[in-house]
mmCIF file of N, CA and C in Angstrom:
data_model
loop_
_atom_site.group_PDB
_atom_site.id
_atom_site.type_symbol
_atom_site.label_atom_id
_atom_site.label_comp_id
_atom_site.label_asym_id
_atom_site.label_seq_id
_atom_site.Cartn_x
_atom_site.Cartn_y
_atom_site.Cartn_z
ATOM 1 N N UNK A 14 51.710 13.799 -15.960
ATOM 2 C CA UNK A 14 51.632 13.025 -17.173
ATOM 3 C C UNK A 14 51.810 11.547 -16.829
ATOM 4 N N UNK A 15 50.956 10.710 -17.358
ATOM 5 C CA UNK A 15 51.064 9.272 -17.138
ATOM 6 C C UNK A 15 52.086 8.669 -18.084
ATOM 7 N N UNK A 16 52.718 7.614 -17.620
ATOM 8 C CA UNK A 16 53.719 6.904 -18.410
ATOM 9 C C UNK A 16 53.323 5.440 -18.480
ATOM 10 N N UNK A 17 53.732 4.774 -19.540
ATOM 11 C CA UNK A 17 53.442 3.353 -19.679
ATOM 12 C C UNK A 17 54.117 2.554 -18.572
ATOM 13 N N UNK A 18 55.347 2.929 -18.253
ATOM 14 C CA UNK A 18 56.095 2.236 -17.203
ATOM 15 C C UNK A 18 56.555 3.268 -16.191
ATOM 16 N N UNK A 19 56.074 3.140 -14.973
ATOM 17 C CA UNK A 19 56.509 4.035 -13.911
ATOM 18 C C UNK A 19 57.668 3.392 -13.162
ATOM 19 N N UNK A 20 58.776 4.098 -13.098
ATOM 20 C CA UNK A 20 59.951 3.631 -12.383
ATOM 21 C C UNK A 20 59.955 4.314 -11.018
ATOM 22 N N UNK A 21 59.979 3.526 -9.967
ATOM 23 C CA UNK A 21 59.969 4.088 -8.619
ATOM 24 C C UNK A 21 61.272 4.835 -8.343
ATOM 25 N N UNK A 22 61.232 5.680 -7.333
ATOM 26 C CA UNK A 22 62.440 6.399 -6.931
ATOM 27 C C UNK A 22 63.525 5.409 -6.517
ATOM 28 N N UNK A 23 63.127 4.346 -5.831
ATOM 29 C CA UNK A 23 64.088 3.329 -5.407
ATOM 30 C C UNK A 23 64.768 2.656 -6.584
ATOM 31 N N UNK A 24 63.997 2.331 -7.608
ATOM 32 C CA UNK A 24 64.555 1.684 -8.800
ATOM 33 C C UNK A 24 65.490 2.645 -9.537
ATOM 34 N N UNK A 25 65.112 3.896 -9.610
ATOM 35 C CA UNK A 25 65.967 4.901 -10.244
ATOM 36 C C UNK A 25 67.267 5.072 -9.458
ATOM 37 N N UNK A 26 67.163 5.138 -8.124
ATOM 38 C CA UNK A 26 68.358 5.228 -7.284
ATOM 39 C C UNK A 26 69.253 4.009 -7.482
ATOM 40 N N UNK A 27 68.635 2.841 -7.585
ATOM 41 C CA UNK A 27 69.404 1.611 -7.778
ATOM 42 C C UNK A 27 70.217 1.684 -9.063
ATOM 43 N N UNK A 28 69.572 2.059 -10.153
ATOM 44 C CA UNK A 28 70.286 2.065 -11.427
ATOM 45 C C UNK A 28 71.349 3.154 -11.469
ATOM 46 N N UNK A 29 71.047 4.327 -10.927
ATOM 47 C CA UNK A 29 72.056 5.392 -10.877
ATOM 48 C C UNK A 29 73.230 4.981 -9.986
ATOM 49 N N UNK A 30 72.918 4.399 -8.831
ATOM 50 C CA UNK A 30 73.971 3.950 -7.922
ATOM 51 C C UNK A 30 74.825 2.854 -8.533
ATOM 52 N N UNK A 31 74.190 1.901 -9.210
ATOM 53 C CA UNK A 31 74.932 0.827 -9.869
ATOM 54 C C UNK A 31 75.824 1.369 -10.981
ATOM 55 N N UNK A 32 75.331 2.367 -11.709
ATOM 56 C CA UNK A 32 76.151 2.975 -12.768
ATOM 57 C C UNK A 32 77.401 3.612 -12.168
ATOM 58 N N UNK A 33 77.254 4.286 -11.032
ATOM 59 C CA UNK A 33 78.417 4.883 -10.362
ATOM 60 C C UNK A 33 79.391 3.808 -9.891
ATOM 61 N N UNK A 34 78.861 2.736 -9.327
ATOM 62 C CA UNK A 34 79.721 1.643 -8.868
ATOM 63 C C UNK A 34 80.476 1.042 -10.050
ATOM 64 N N UNK A 35 79.776 0.815 -11.154
ATOM 65 C CA UNK A 35 80.408 0.226 -12.348
ATOM 66 C C UNK A 35 81.486 1.143 -12.921
ATOM 67 N N UNK A 36 81.197 2.435 -12.987
ATOM 68 C CA UNK A 36 82.156 3.389 -13.555
ATOM 69 C C UNK A 36 83.398 3.549 -12.692
ATOM 70 N N UNK A 37 83.267 3.311 -11.391
ATOM 71 C CA UNK A 37 84.394 3.494 -10.473
ATOM 72 C C UNK A 37 85.121 2.197 -10.130
ATOM 73 N N UNK A 38 84.690 1.088 -10.706
ATOM 74 C CA UNK A 38 85.337 -0.206 -10.434
ATOM 75 C C UNK A 38 86.795 -0.152 -10.865
ATOM 76 N N UNK A 39 87.694 -0.764 -10.135
ATOM 77 C CA UNK A 39 87.489 -1.683 -9.019
ATOM 78 C C UNK A 39 87.371 -0.993 -7.659
ATOM 79 N N UNK A 40 87.422 0.343 -7.642
ATOM 80 C CA UNK A 40 87.269 1.067 -6.378
ATOM 81 C C UNK A 40 85.878 0.784 -5.794
ATOM 82 N N UNK A 41 85.827 0.628 -4.471
ATOM 83 C CA UNK A 41 84.555 0.406 -3.789
ATOM 84 C C UNK A 41 83.952 1.753 -3.402
ATOM 85 N N UNK A 42 82.655 1.869 -3.557
ATOM 86 C CA UNK A 42 81.952 3.084 -3.153
ATOM 87 C C UNK A 42 81.028 2.770 -1.989
ATOM 88 N N UNK A 43 81.009 3.676 -1.005
ATOM 89 C CA UNK A 43 80.109 3.471 0.126
ATOM 90 C C UNK A 43 78.816 4.253 -0.084
ATOM 91 N N UNK A 44 77.834 3.964 0.740
ATOM 92 C CA UNK A 44 76.519 4.593 0.617
ATOM 93 C C UNK A 44 76.625 6.105 0.728
ATOM 94 N N UNK A 45 77.460 6.575 1.651
ATOM 95 C CA UNK A 45 77.580 8.017 1.867
ATOM 96 C C UNK A 45 78.057 8.732 0.601
ATOM 97 N N UNK A 46 79.081 8.192 -0.059
ATOM 98 C CA UNK A 46 79.609 8.855 -1.257
ATOM 99 C C UNK A 46 78.631 8.779 -2.427
ATOM 100 N N UNK A 47 77.952 7.649 -2.576
ATOM 101 C CA UNK A 47 76.972 7.513 -3.666
ATOM 102 C C UNK A 47 75.781 8.431 -3.411
ATOM 103 N N UNK A 48 75.302 8.473 -2.170
ATOM 104 C CA UNK A 48 74.175 9.345 -1.824
ATOM 105 C C UNK A 48 74.523 10.807 -2.075
ATOM 106 N N UNK A 49 75.749 11.201 -1.730
ATOM 107 C CA UNK A 49 76.174 12.582 -1.965
ATOM 108 C C UNK A 49 76.197 12.887 -3.464
ATOM 109 N N UNK A 50 76.725 11.968 -4.248
ATOM 110 C CA UNK A 50 76.793 12.159 -5.701
ATOM 111 C C UNK A 50 75.395 12.261 -6.323
ATOM 112 N N UNK A 51 74.474 11.460 -5.819
ATOM 113 C CA UNK A 51 73.111 11.441 -6.363
ATOM 114 C C UNK A 51 72.186 12.443 -5.677
ATOM 115 N N UNK A 52 72.693 13.118 -4.650
ATOM 116 C CA UNK A 52 71.894 14.037 -3.841
ATOM 117 C C UNK A 52 70.634 13.326 -3.340
ATOM 118 N N UNK A 53 70.862 12.159 -2.748
ATOM 119 C CA UNK A 53 69.769 11.311 -2.273
ATOM 120 C C UNK A 53 69.931 11.027 -0.788
ATOM 121 N N UNK A 54 68.875 10.544 -0.186
ATOM 122 C CA UNK A 54 68.886 10.160 1.220
ATOM 123 C C UNK A 54 69.773 8.932 1.419
ATOM 124 N N UNK A 55 70.702 9.024 2.367
ATOM 125 C CA UNK A 55 71.560 7.875 2.684
ATOM 126 C C UNK A 55 70.727 6.693 3.165
ATOM 127 N N UNK A 56 69.715 6.970 3.983
ATOM 128 C CA UNK A 56 68.879 5.895 4.529
ATOM 129 C C UNK A 56 68.137 5.160 3.410
ATOM 130 N N UNK A 57 67.572 5.915 2.470
ATOM 131 C CA UNK A 57 66.843 5.297 1.359
ATOM 132 C C UNK A 57 67.798 4.497 0.476
ATOM 133 N N UNK A 58 68.944 5.079 0.158
ATOM 134 C CA UNK A 58 69.921 4.394 -0.682
ATOM 135 C C UNK A 58 70.441 3.129 0.007
ATOM 136 N N UNK A 59 70.637 3.186 1.320
ATOM 137 C CA UNK A 59 71.098 2.007 2.063
ATOM 138 C C UNK A 59 70.089 0.865 1.942
ATOM 139 N N UNK A 60 68.796 1.184 2.013
ATOM 140 C CA UNK A 60 67.757 0.157 1.856
ATOM 141 C C UNK A 60 67.765 -0.415 0.440
ATOM 142 N N UNK A 61 67.950 0.450 -0.542
ATOM 143 C CA UNK A 61 68.015 0.011 -1.941
ATOM 144 C C UNK A 61 69.207 -0.921 -2.140
ATOM 145 N N UNK A 62 70.374 -0.518 -1.645
ATOM 146 C CA UNK A 62 71.577 -1.343 -1.786
ATOM 147 C C UNK A 62 71.436 -2.665 -1.032
ATOM 148 N N UNK A 63 70.719 -2.641 0.085
ATOM 149 C CA UNK A 63 70.478 -3.868 0.844
ATOM 150 C C UNK A 63 69.685 -4.865 -0.013
ATOM 151 N N UNK A 64 68.695 -4.380 -0.737
ATOM 152 C CA UNK A 64 67.912 -5.254 -1.632
ATOM 153 C C UNK A 64 68.759 -5.768 -2.791
ATOM 154 N N UNK A 65 69.607 -4.905 -3.346
ATOM 155 C CA UNK A 65 70.484 -5.326 -4.445
ATOM 156 C C UNK A 65 71.485 -6.370 -3.959
ATOM 157 N N UNK A 66 71.955 -6.204 -2.732
ATOM 158 C CA UNK A 66 72.873 -7.167 -2.129
ATOM 159 C C UNK A 66 72.166 -8.512 -1.937
ATOM 160 N N UNK A 67 70.948 -8.467 -1.408
ATOM 161 C CA UNK A 67 70.168 -9.686 -1.185
ATOM 162 C C UNK A 67 69.888 -10.403 -2.507
ATOM 163 N N UNK A 68 69.703 -9.645 -3.590
ATOM 164 C CA UNK A 68 69.432 -10.222 -4.913
ATOM 165 C C UNK A 68 70.699 -10.738 -5.586
ATOM 166 N N UNK A 69 71.870 -10.455 -4.979
ATOM 167 C CA UNK A 69 73.130 -10.940 -5.534
ATOM 168 C C UNK A 69 73.713 -10.072 -6.631
ATOM 169 N N UNK A 70 73.205 -8.865 -6.786
ATOM 170 C CA UNK A 70 73.697 -7.961 -7.829
ATOM 171 C C UNK A 70 74.974 -7.258 -7.383
ATOM 172 N N UNK A 71 75.031 -6.907 -6.093
ATOM 173 C CA UNK A 71 76.222 -6.278 -5.525
ATOM 174 C C UNK A 71 76.622 -7.018 -4.255
ATOM 175 N N UNK A 72 77.837 -6.746 -3.804
ATOM 176 C CA UNK A 72 78.325 -7.261 -2.523
ATOM 177 C C UNK A 72 78.860 -6.094 -1.723
ATOM 178 N N UNK A 73 78.751 -6.215 -0.412
ATOM 179 C CA UNK A 73 79.313 -5.177 0.444
ATOM 180 C C UNK A 73 80.572 -5.710 1.107
ATOM 181 N N UNK A 74 81.543 -4.820 1.227
ATOM 182 C CA UNK A 74 82.802 -5.136 1.897
ATOM 183 C C UNK A 74 82.898 -4.190 3.082
ATOM 184 N N UNK A 75 83.072 -4.743 4.270
ATOM 185 C CA UNK A 75 83.146 -3.917 5.480
ATOM 186 C C UNK A 75 84.558 -3.406 5.709
ATOM 187 N N UNK A 76 84.642 -2.412 6.564
ATOM 188 C CA UNK A 76 85.942 -1.884 6.955
ATOM 189 C C UNK A 76 86.189 -0.498 6.405
ATOM 190 N N UNK A 77 87.347 0.098 6.778
ATOM 191 C CA UNK A 77 87.649 1.471 6.386
ATOM 192 C C UNK A 77 87.741 1.664 4.870
ATOM 193 N N UNK A 78 88.169 0.658 4.153
ATOM 194 C CA UNK A 78 88.227 0.787 2.689
ATOM 195 C C UNK A 78 87.094 -0.012 2.045
ATOM 196 N N UNK A 79 86.035 -0.239 2.814
ATOM 197 C CA UNK A 79 84.900 -1.023 2.338
ATOM 198 C C UNK A 79 83.979 -0.230 1.440
ATOM 199 N N UNK A 80 82.948 -0.877 1.033
ATOM 200 C CA UNK A 80 81.964 -0.272 0.151
ATOM 201 C C UNK A 80 81.277 -1.355 -0.656
ATOM 202 N N UNK A 81 80.706 -0.957 -1.768
ATOM 203 C CA UNK A 81 79.962 -1.888 -2.605
ATOM 204 C C UNK A 81 80.667 -2.118 -3.925
ATOM 205 N N UNK A 82 80.550 -3.355 -4.419
ATOM 206 C CA UNK A 82 81.108 -3.741 -5.717
ATOM 207 C C UNK A 82 80.063 -4.574 -6.455
ATOM 208 N N UNK A 83 80.130 -4.531 -7.781
ATOM 209 C CA UNK A 83 79.269 -5.385 -8.595
ATOM 210 C C UNK A 83 79.729 -6.831 -8.466
ATOM 211 N N UNK A 84 78.797 -7.752 -8.501
ATOM 212 C CA UNK A 84 79.138 -9.171 -8.434
ATOM 213 C C UNK A 84 79.481 -9.758 -9.794
ATOM 214 N N UNK A 85 79.393 -8.974 -10.824
ATOM 215 C CA UNK A 85 79.714 -9.450 -12.168
ATOM 216 C C UNK A 85 79.880 -8.274 -13.096
ATOM 217 N N UNK A 86 80.147 -8.536 -14.362
ATOM 218 C CA UNK A 86 80.308 -7.449 -15.325
ATOM 219 C C UNK A 86 79.010 -6.663 -15.516
ATOM 220 N N UNK A 87 79.158 -5.381 -15.807
ATOM 221 C CA UNK A 87 77.996 -4.507 -15.996
ATOM 222 C C UNK A 87 77.128 -4.950 -17.169
ATOM 223 N N UNK A 88 77.730 -5.625 -18.141
ATOM 224 C CA UNK A 88 76.926 -6.062 -19.287
ATOM 225 C C UNK A 88 76.126 -7.332 -19.002
ATOM 226 N N UNK A 89 76.218 -7.834 -17.769
ATOM 227 C CA UNK A 89 75.411 -8.986 -17.365
ATOM 228 C C UNK A 89 74.311 -8.605 -16.372
ATOM 229 N N UNK A 90 74.243 -7.323 -16.016
ATOM 230 C CA UNK A 90 73.204 -6.841 -15.106
ATOM 231 C C UNK A 90 72.140 -6.152 -15.949
ATOM 232 N N UNK A 91 70.950 -6.738 -16.001
ATOM 233 C CA UNK A 91 69.889 -6.155 -16.824
ATOM 234 C C UNK A 91 69.003 -5.228 -15.997
ATOM 235 N N UNK A 92 68.320 -4.347 -16.715
ATOM 236 C CA UNK A 92 67.347 -3.472 -16.068
ATOM 237 C C UNK A 92 66.285 -4.333 -15.381
ATOM 238 N N UNK A 93 65.958 -5.463 -16.002
ATOM 239 C CA UNK A 93 64.980 -6.382 -15.424
ATOM 240 C C UNK A 93 65.458 -6.924 -14.079
ATOM 241 N N UNK A 94 66.740 -7.313 -13.989
ATOM 242 C CA UNK A 94 67.297 -7.810 -12.721
ATOM 243 C C UNK A 94 67.103 -6.781 -11.612
ATOM 244 N N UNK A 95 67.447 -5.546 -11.927
ATOM 245 C CA UNK A 95 67.374 -4.467 -10.937
ATOM 246 C C UNK A 95 65.920 -4.167 -10.588
ATOM 247 N N UNK A 96 65.075 -4.060 -11.612
ATOM 248 C CA UNK A 96 63.656 -3.768 -11.401
ATOM 249 C C UNK A 96 63.017 -4.817 -10.489
ATOM 250 N N UNK A 97 63.264 -6.101 -10.799
ATOM 251 C CA UNK A 97 62.651 -7.160 -10.000
ATOM 252 C C UNK A 97 63.242 -7.248 -8.591
ATOM 253 N N UNK A 98 64.501 -6.874 -8.424
ATOM 254 C CA UNK A 98 65.108 -6.854 -7.091
ATOM 255 C C UNK A 98 64.420 -5.823 -6.201
ATOM 256 N N UNK A 99 63.978 -4.732 -6.805
ATOM 257 C CA UNK A 99 63.346 -3.657 -6.039
ATOM 258 C C UNK A 99 61.830 -3.767 -5.993
ATOM 259 N N UNK A 100 61.218 -4.126 -7.112
ATOM 260 C CA UNK A 100 59.762 -4.074 -7.230
ATOM 261 C C UNK A 100 59.076 -5.432 -7.125
ATOM 262 N N UNK A 101 59.847 -6.512 -7.196
ATOM 263 C CA UNK A 101 59.262 -7.848 -7.177
ATOM 264 C C UNK A 101 59.190 -8.414 -8.587
ATOM 265 N N UNK A 102 58.978 -9.709 -8.656
ATOM 266 C CA UNK A 102 58.956 -10.412 -9.938
ATOM 267 C C UNK A 102 57.735 -9.987 -10.752
ATOM 268 N N UNK A 103 57.959 -9.717 -12.031
ATOM 269 C CA UNK A 103 56.870 -9.362 -12.938
ATOM 270 C C UNK A 103 56.079 -10.626 -13.255
ATOM 271 N N UNK A 104 54.780 -10.570 -13.051
ATOM 272 C CA UNK A 104 53.916 -11.716 -13.334
ATOM 273 C C UNK A 104 53.308 -11.539 -14.719
ATOM 274 N N UNK A 105 53.481 -12.554 -15.555
ATOM 275 C CA UNK A 105 53.068 -12.443 -16.952
ATOM 276 C C UNK A 105 51.575 -12.659 -17.177
ATOM 277 N N UNK A 106 50.982 -13.652 -16.597
ATOM 278 C CA UNK A 106 49.571 -13.963 -16.854
ATOM 279 C C UNK A 106 48.723 -13.578 -15.654
ATOM 280 N N UNK A 107 48.472 -12.291 -15.529
ATOM 281 C CA UNK A 107 47.737 -11.810 -14.364
ATOM 282 C C UNK A 107 46.604 -10.897 -14.812
ATOM 283 N N UNK A 108 45.444 -11.111 -14.257
ATOM 284 C CA UNK A 108 44.289 -10.266 -14.555
ATOM 285 C C UNK A 108 44.557 -8.861 -14.012
ATOM 286 N N UNK A 109 44.355 -7.814 -14.844
ATOM 287 C CA UNK A 109 44.595 -6.450 -14.355
ATOM 288 C C UNK A 109 43.644 -6.045 -13.230
ATOM 289 N N UNK A 110 42.525 -6.766 -13.098
ATOM 290 C CA UNK A 110 41.580 -6.478 -12.019
ATOM 291 C C UNK A 110 41.809 -7.373 -10.803
ATOM 292 N N UNK A 111 42.788 -8.266 -10.908
ATOM 293 C CA UNK A 111 43.107 -9.154 -9.800
ATOM 294 C C UNK A 111 42.086 -10.256 -9.575
ATOM 295 N N UNK A 112 41.296 -10.567 -10.581
ATOM 296 C CA UNK A 112 40.244 -11.585 -10.465
ATOM 297 C C UNK A 112 40.779 -12.967 -10.824
ATOM 298 N N UNK A 113 40.324 -13.965 -10.094
ATOM 299 C CA UNK A 113 40.671 -15.351 -10.423
ATOM 300 C C UNK A 113 39.801 -15.842 -11.575
ATOM 301 N N UNK A 114 38.545 -15.377 -11.598
ATOM 302 C CA UNK A 114 37.603 -15.747 -12.659
ATOM 303 C C UNK A 114 37.066 -14.464 -13.271
ATOM 304 N N UNK A 115 37.092 -14.393 -14.603
ATOM 305 C CA UNK A 115 36.647 -13.187 -15.309
ATOM 306 C C UNK A 115 35.124 -13.052 -15.230
ATOM 307 N N UNK A 116 34.655 -11.832 -15.107
ATOM 308 C CA UNK A 116 33.222 -11.552 -15.074
ATOM 309 C C UNK A 116 32.577 -11.800 -16.436
ATOM 310 N N UNK A 117 33.376 -11.728 -17.483
ATOM 311 C CA UNK A 117 32.893 -11.969 -18.840
ATOM 312 C C UNK A 117 33.072 -13.454 -19.164
ATOM 313 N N UNK A 118 32.511 -13.902 -20.259
ATOM 314 C CA UNK A 118 32.691 -15.299 -20.670
ATOM 315 C C UNK A 118 34.149 -15.593 -20.972
ATOM 316 N N UNK A 119 34.843 -14.601 -21.502
ATOM 317 C CA UNK A 119 36.283 -14.718 -21.726
ATOM 318 C C UNK A 119 36.890 -13.337 -21.512
ATOM 319 N N UNK A 120 38.170 -13.311 -21.277
ATOM 320 C CA UNK A 120 38.848 -12.042 -21.007
ATOM 321 C C UNK A 120 38.700 -11.100 -22.200
ATOM 322 N N UNK A 121 38.287 -9.873 -21.929
ATOM 323 C CA UNK A 121 38.116 -8.920 -23.031
ATOM 324 C C UNK A 121 39.450 -8.522 -23.652
ATOM 325 N N UNK A 122 40.537 -8.696 -22.911
ATOM 326 C CA UNK A 122 41.857 -8.347 -23.445
ATOM 327 C C UNK A 122 42.424 -9.452 -24.330
ATOM 328 N N UNK A 123 41.863 -10.664 -24.234
ATOM 329 C CA UNK A 123 42.234 -11.804 -25.081
ATOM 330 C C UNK A 123 43.744 -11.968 -25.251
ATOM 331 N N UNK A 124 44.459 -11.909 -24.151
ATOM 332 C CA UNK A 124 45.900 -12.145 -24.188
ATOM 333 C C UNK A 124 46.744 -10.964 -24.632
ATOM 334 N N UNK A 125 46.117 -9.851 -24.982
ATOM 335 C CA UNK A 125 46.879 -8.696 -25.463
ATOM 336 C C UNK A 125 47.758 -8.108 -24.360
ATOM 337 N N UNK A 126 47.235 -8.043 -23.137
ATOM 338 C CA UNK A 126 48.048 -7.524 -22.033
ATOM 339 C C UNK A 126 49.208 -8.458 -21.721
ATOM 340 N N UNK A 127 48.984 -9.757 -21.854
ATOM 341 C CA UNK A 127 50.067 -10.720 -21.635
ATOM 342 C C UNK A 127 51.164 -10.504 -22.663
ATOM 343 N N UNK A 128 50.781 -10.274 -23.923
ATOM 344 C CA UNK A 128 51.772 -10.026 -24.977
ATOM 345 C C UNK A 128 52.551 -8.744 -24.694
ATOM 346 N N UNK A 129 51.848 -7.693 -24.304
ATOM 347 C CA UNK A 129 52.514 -6.427 -23.984
ATOM 348 C C UNK A 129 53.487 -6.634 -22.825
ATOM 349 N N UNK A 130 53.051 -7.357 -21.797
ATOM 350 C CA UNK A 130 53.905 -7.612 -20.639
ATOM 351 C C UNK A 130 55.126 -8.431 -21.033
ATOM 352 N N UNK A 131 54.929 -9.458 -21.876
ATOM 353 C CA UNK A 131 56.070 -10.266 -22.346
ATOM 354 C C UNK A 131 57.059 -9.412 -23.133
ATOM 355 N N UNK A 132 56.535 -8.546 -24.002
ATOM 356 C CA UNK A 132 57.408 -7.671 -24.797
ATOM 357 C C UNK A 132 58.189 -6.718 -23.896
ATOM 358 N N UNK A 133 57.517 -6.167 -22.886
ATOM 359 C CA UNK A 133 58.168 -5.261 -21.940
ATOM 360 C C UNK A 133 59.222 -6.016 -21.134
ATOM 361 N N UNK A 134 58.895 -7.222 -20.708
ATOM 362 C CA UNK A 134 59.816 -8.080 -19.961
ATOM 363 C C UNK A 134 61.086 -8.308 -20.774
ATOM 364 N N UNK A 135 60.903 -8.660 -22.049
ATOM 365 C CA UNK A 135 62.045 -8.912 -22.939
ATOM 366 C C UNK A 135 62.877 -7.643 -23.122
ATOM 367 N N UNK A 136 62.206 -6.509 -23.326
ATOM 368 C CA UNK A 136 62.917 -5.238 -23.524
ATOM 369 C C UNK A 136 63.730 -4.867 -22.285
ATOM 370 N N UNK A 137 63.147 -5.024 -21.102
ATOM 371 C CA UNK A 137 63.858 -4.704 -19.862
ATOM 372 C C UNK A 137 65.054 -5.623 -19.656
ATOM 373 N N UNK A 138 64.934 -6.873 -20.094
ATOM 374 C CA UNK A 138 66.028 -7.829 -19.950
ATOM 375 C C UNK A 138 67.174 -7.522 -20.915
ATOM 376 N N UNK A 139 66.863 -6.885 -22.040
ATOM 377 C CA UNK A 139 67.891 -6.565 -23.039
ATOM 378 C C UNK A 139 68.685 -5.306 -22.692
ATOM 379 N N UNK A 140 68.135 -4.455 -21.827
ATOM 380 C CA UNK A 140 68.826 -3.230 -21.413
ATOM 381 C C UNK A 140 69.794 -3.593 -20.294
ATOM 382 N N UNK A 141 71.066 -3.328 -20.509
ATOM 383 C CA UNK A 141 72.105 -3.717 -19.549
ATOM 384 C C UNK A 141 72.665 -2.495 -18.834
ATOM 385 N N UNK A 142 73.198 -2.715 -17.649
ATOM 386 C CA UNK A 142 73.820 -1.643 -16.874
ATOM 387 C C UNK A 142 74.920 -0.969 -17.681
ATOM 388 N N UNK A 143 75.643 -1.742 -18.470
ATOM 389 C CA UNK A 143 76.735 -1.182 -19.280
ATOM 390 C C UNK A 143 76.223 -0.150 -20.286
ATOM 391 N N UNK A 144 74.938 -0.198 -20.643
ATOM 392 C CA UNK A 144 74.359 0.798 -21.553
ATOM 393 C C UNK A 144 74.300 2.181 -20.905
ATOM 394 N N UNK A 145 74.415 2.230 -19.577
ATOM 395 C CA UNK A 145 74.280 3.485 -18.839
ATOM 396 C C UNK A 145 75.597 4.009 -18.285
ATOM 397 N N UNK A 146 76.678 3.274 -18.493
ATOM 398 C CA UNK A 146 77.955 3.688 -17.918
ATOM 399 C C UNK A 146 78.831 4.345 -18.963
ATOM 400 N N UNK A 147 79.619 5.309 -18.518
ATOM 401 C CA UNK A 147 80.502 6.044 -19.426
ATOM 402 C C UNK A 147 81.574 5.140 -20.011
ATOM 403 N N UNK A 148 82.060 4.222 -19.198
ATOM 404 C CA UNK A 148 83.150 3.347 -19.635
ATOM 405 C C UNK A 148 82.664 2.171 -20.462
ATOM 406 N N UNK A 149 81.356 1.906 -20.433
ATOM 407 C CA UNK A 149 80.781 0.746 -21.126
ATOM 408 C C UNK A 149 81.489 -0.535 -20.708
ATOM 409 N N UNK A 150 81.603 -0.721 -19.385
ATOM 410 C CA UNK A 150 82.317 -1.884 -18.821
ATOM 411 C C UNK A 150 81.812 -3.183 -19.363
#
């Protein structure tokens, strides 16, 4: 079945992992424990967390009591932040065919796809990590 928005496995792992980190704060969780909880590949989750760390969403603490922590409150982490950290920045004014110049005299979509993309962008930005956590941090 096709969906309007396809969420990659990496993006899903990111949001599930972040929810676990938020629910267990201030305790730090390591990749091994999160992967076990999510029944996911440690290697894949480590790559996902590396991207989230690079995006500034989480920080890693090394050592025996190390692990990952959120860099801010869960209600300040949007689905959009996580999505773009994993999938790249959403481009608003982009031809769906990847053309610089339209084959028609004007775009047949006449800005409708741009409006849909803007609406989706806004909706993703309004969904916060705290919406997915039991504690509603």
